[in-house]
Short mmCIF file of C-alpha atoms in Angstrom, two decimals:
data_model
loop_
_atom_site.label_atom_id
_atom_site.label_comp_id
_atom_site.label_asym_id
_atom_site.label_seq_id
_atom_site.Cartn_x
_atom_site.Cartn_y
_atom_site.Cartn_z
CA UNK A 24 191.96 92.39 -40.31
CA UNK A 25 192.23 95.57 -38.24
CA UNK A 26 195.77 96.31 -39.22
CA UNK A 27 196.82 99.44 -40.95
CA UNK A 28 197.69 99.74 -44.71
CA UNK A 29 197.77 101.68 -47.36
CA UNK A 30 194.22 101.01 -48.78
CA UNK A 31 194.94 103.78 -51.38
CA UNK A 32 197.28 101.63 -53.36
CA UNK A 33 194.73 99.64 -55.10
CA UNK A 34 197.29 96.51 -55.14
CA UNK A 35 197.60 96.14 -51.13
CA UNK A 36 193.44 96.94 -51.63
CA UNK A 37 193.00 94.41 -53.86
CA UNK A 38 194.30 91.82 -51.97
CA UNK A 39 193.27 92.63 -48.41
CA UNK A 40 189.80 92.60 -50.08
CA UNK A 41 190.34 89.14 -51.79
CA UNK A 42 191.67 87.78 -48.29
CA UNK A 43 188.36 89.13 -46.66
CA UNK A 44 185.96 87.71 -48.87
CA UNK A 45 187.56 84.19 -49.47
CA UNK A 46 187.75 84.44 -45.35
CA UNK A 47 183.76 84.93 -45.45
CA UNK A 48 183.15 82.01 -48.14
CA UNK A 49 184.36 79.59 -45.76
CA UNK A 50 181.87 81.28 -42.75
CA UNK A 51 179.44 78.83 -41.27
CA UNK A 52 178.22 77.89 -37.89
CA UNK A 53 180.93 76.52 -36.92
CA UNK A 54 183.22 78.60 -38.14
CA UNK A 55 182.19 81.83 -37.05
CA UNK A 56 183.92 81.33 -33.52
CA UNK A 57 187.13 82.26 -34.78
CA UNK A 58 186.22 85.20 -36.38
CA UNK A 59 183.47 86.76 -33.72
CA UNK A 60 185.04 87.23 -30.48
CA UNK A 61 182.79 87.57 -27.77
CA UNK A 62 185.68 87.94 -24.82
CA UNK A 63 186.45 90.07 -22.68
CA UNK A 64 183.57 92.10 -25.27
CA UNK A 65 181.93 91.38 -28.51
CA UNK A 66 184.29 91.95 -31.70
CA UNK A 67 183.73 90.82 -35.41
CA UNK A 68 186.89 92.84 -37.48
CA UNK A 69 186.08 90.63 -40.77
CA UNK A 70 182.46 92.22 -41.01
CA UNK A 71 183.09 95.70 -39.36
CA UNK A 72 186.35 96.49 -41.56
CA UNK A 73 184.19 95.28 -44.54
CA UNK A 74 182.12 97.39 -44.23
CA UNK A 75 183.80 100.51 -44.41
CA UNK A 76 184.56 99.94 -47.68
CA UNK A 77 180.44 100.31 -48.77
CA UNK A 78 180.34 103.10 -51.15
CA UNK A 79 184.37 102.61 -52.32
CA UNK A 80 184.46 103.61 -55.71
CA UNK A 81 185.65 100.83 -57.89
CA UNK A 82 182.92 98.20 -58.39
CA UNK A 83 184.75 95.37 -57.34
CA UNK A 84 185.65 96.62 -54.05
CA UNK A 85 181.66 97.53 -53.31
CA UNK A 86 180.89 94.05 -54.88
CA UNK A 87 182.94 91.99 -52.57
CA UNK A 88 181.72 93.97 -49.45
CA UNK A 89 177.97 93.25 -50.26
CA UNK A 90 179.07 89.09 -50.77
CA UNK A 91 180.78 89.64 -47.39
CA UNK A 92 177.96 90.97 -45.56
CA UNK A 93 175.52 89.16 -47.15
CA UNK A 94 177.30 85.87 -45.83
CA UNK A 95 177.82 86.67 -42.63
CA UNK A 96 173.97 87.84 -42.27
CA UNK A 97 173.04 84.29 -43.71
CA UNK A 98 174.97 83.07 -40.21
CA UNK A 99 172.50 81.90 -37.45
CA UNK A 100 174.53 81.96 -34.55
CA UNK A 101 172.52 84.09 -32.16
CA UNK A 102 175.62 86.68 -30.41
CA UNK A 103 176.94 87.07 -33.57
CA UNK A 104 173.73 88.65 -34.86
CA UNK A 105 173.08 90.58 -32.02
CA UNK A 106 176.35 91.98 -32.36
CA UNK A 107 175.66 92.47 -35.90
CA UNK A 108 171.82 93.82 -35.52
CA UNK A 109 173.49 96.70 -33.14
CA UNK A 110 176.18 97.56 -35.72
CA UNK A 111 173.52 97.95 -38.14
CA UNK A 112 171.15 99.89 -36.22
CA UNK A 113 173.73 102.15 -34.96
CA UNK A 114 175.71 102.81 -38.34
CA UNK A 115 176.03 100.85 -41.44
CA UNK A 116 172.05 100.55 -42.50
CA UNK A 117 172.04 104.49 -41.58
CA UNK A 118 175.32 104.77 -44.06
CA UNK A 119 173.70 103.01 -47.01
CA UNK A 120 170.19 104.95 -46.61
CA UNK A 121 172.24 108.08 -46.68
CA UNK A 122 174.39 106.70 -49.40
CA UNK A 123 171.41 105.85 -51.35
CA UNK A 124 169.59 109.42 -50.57
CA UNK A 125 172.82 110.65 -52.08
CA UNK A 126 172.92 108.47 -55.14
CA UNK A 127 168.94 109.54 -56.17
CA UNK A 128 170.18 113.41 -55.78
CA UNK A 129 173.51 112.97 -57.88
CA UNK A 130 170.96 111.01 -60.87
CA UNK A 131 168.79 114.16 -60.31
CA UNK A 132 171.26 117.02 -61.16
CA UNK A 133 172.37 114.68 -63.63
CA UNK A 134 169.23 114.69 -65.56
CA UNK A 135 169.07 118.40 -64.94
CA UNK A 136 171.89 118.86 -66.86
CA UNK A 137 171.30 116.26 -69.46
CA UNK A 138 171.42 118.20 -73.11
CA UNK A 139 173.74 115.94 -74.87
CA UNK A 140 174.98 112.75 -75.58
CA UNK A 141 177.65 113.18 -72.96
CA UNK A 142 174.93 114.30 -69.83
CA UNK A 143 172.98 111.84 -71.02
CA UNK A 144 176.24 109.06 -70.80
CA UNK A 145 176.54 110.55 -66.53
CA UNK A 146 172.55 110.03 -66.46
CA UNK A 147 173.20 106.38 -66.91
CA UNK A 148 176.06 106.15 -64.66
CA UNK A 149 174.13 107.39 -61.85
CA UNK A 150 171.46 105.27 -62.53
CA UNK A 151 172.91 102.14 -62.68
CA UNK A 152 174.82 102.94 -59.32
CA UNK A 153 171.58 103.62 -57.14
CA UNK A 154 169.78 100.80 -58.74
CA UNK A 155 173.10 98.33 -58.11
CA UNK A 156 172.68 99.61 -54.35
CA UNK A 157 168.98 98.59 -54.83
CA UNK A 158 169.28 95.16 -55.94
CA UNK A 159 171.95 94.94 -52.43
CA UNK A 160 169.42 96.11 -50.72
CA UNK A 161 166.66 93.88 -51.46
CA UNK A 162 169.00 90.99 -50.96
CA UNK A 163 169.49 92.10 -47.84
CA UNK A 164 165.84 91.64 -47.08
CA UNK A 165 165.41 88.46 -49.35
CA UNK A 166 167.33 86.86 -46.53
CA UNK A 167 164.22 87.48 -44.58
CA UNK A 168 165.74 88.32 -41.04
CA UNK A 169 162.68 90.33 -39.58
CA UNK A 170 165.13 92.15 -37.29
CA UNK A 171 167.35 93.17 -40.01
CA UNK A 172 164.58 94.02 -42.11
CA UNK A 173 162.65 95.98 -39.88
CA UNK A 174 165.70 98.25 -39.12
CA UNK A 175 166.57 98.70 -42.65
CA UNK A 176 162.81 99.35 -43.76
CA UNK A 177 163.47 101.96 -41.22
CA UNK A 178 166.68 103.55 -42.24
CA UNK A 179 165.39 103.81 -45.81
CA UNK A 180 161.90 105.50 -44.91
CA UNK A 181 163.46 107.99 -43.03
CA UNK A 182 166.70 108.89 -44.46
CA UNK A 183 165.64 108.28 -48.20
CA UNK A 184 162.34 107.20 -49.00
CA UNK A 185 160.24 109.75 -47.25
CA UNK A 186 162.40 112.61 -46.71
CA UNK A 187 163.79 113.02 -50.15
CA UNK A 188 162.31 110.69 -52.77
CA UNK A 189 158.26 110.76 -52.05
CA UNK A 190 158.76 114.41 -50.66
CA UNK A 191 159.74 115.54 -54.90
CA UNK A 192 156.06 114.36 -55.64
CA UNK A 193 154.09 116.06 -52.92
CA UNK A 194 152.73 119.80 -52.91
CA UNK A 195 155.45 121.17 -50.60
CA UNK A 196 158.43 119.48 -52.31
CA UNK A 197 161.09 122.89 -52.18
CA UNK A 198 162.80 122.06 -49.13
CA UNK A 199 166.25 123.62 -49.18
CA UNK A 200 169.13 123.07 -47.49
CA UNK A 201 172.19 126.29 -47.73
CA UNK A 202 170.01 126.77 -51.14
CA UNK A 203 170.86 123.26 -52.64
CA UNK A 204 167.27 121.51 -53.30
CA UNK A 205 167.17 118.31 -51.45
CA UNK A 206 164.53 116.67 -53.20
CA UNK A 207 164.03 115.47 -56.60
CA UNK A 208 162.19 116.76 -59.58
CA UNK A 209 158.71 114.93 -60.09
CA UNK A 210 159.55 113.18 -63.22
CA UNK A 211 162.60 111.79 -61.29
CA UNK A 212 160.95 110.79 -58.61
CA UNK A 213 158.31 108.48 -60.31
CA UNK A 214 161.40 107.26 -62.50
CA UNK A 215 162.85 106.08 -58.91
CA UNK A 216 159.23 104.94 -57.07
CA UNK A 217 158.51 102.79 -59.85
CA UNK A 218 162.33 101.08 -59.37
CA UNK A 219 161.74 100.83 -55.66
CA UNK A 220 158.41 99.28 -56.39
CA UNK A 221 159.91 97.04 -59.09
CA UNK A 222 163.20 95.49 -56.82
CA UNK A 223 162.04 95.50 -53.16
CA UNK A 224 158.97 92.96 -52.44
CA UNK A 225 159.54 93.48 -48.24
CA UNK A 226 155.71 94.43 -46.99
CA UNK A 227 157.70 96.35 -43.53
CA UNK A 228 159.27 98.83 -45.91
CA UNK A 229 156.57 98.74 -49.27
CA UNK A 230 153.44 99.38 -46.76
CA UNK A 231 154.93 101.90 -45.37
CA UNK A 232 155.57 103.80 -48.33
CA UNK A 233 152.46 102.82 -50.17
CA UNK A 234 150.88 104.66 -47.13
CA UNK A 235 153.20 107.84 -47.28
CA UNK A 236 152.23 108.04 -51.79
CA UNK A 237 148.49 109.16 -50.07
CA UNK A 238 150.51 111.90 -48.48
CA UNK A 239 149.89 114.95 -49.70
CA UNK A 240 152.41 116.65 -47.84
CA UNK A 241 156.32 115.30 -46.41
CA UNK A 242 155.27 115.25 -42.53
CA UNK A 243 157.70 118.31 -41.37
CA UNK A 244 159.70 116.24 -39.11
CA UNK A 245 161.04 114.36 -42.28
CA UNK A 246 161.27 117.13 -44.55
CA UNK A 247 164.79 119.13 -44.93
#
């Protein structure tokens, strides 16, 4: 799994991503021991070289590294989710809050620049790529692992959520970064709160941000 190739021919792609997920299918609880290695330290290449491949940009890829992770999250052999709770923590629920942050800015210059039937074609593009990473998301916390959840409820209320998406509808919502906004216009905004609100049913991460819509400012250590 760890090996080197050439991931940008799509071919050798293609199947090293086929290989991976039909690998992952076959994951259980007994299983599992020959894919995590816990000797001489913990190791799980299937998952962590799945993941890399998160925000690749043909569908397909991004589909079959959601089914991956998904599976191997459904897995309740106690090391192996430790190992995969500190992966998590430490990078891959950071990279999809940030991933997703990105995705809500990229729909809002889109509509900025929507005048015609071609802006308008991008608008839905965008769209239907955050809201894809949405319905991951929540599947991710339809599995209802409270450790899991609680550090992705986390990621997203701090990286996304607060900082960028809830932060276009309060009073002080002109944070700039090198003069780029880097929050969303209002209408956006209450496009994207009322998808949020419509796909995730998790109380840790809708409380939270139910709380933070009474806001009437971004607190400044979330603000950019």
């Amino acid at each position: 799994m760890s090996t080197n190739m050439d991931f940008d021919d799509e071919e050798v792609l293609a199947y090293y991503i086929t290989l991976m997920k039909s690998l992952a299918m076959r994951l259980d609880n007994e299983s599992i021991k020959f894919f995590f290695i816990q000797h001489p330290e913990p190791s799980f290449p299937l998952y962590i070289e799945a993941t890399k491949f998160f925000s690749h940009r043909d569908h397909m890829v991004r589909a079959t590294v959601r089914t991956i992770t998904l599976q191997v999250y459904k897995i309740e052999d106690q090391p192996m989710r430790r190992f995969v709770l500190r992966h998590a923590a430490e990078s891959y629920f950071s990279q999809l809050a940030y991933h997703l942050q990105d995705l809500w800015l990229r729909l809002d210059a889109a509509a900025a620049k929507a005048t015609g039937e071609d802006n308008l074609s991008q608008v839905q593009r965008e769209n239907e790529l955050q809201q894809d990473l949405q319905i991951y998301l929540s599947d991710v916390f339809e599995l209802g692992i409270e450790e899991l959840n609680e550090v992705l409820a986390d990621r997203l209320l701090n990286a996304a959520i607060l900082p960028v998406l809830l932060a276009g509808l309060t009073t002080s919502s002109s944070h700039r970064v090198g003069g780029a906004a880097r929050t969303l216009a209002p209408h956006v905004s209450l496009f994207l709160v009322r998808q949020v609100l419509d796909t995730f049913h998790c109380p840790v991460l809708l409380e939270p941000m139910a709380q933070a819509l009474l806001w009437s400012s971004v607190p400044a250590a979330l603000a950019y």
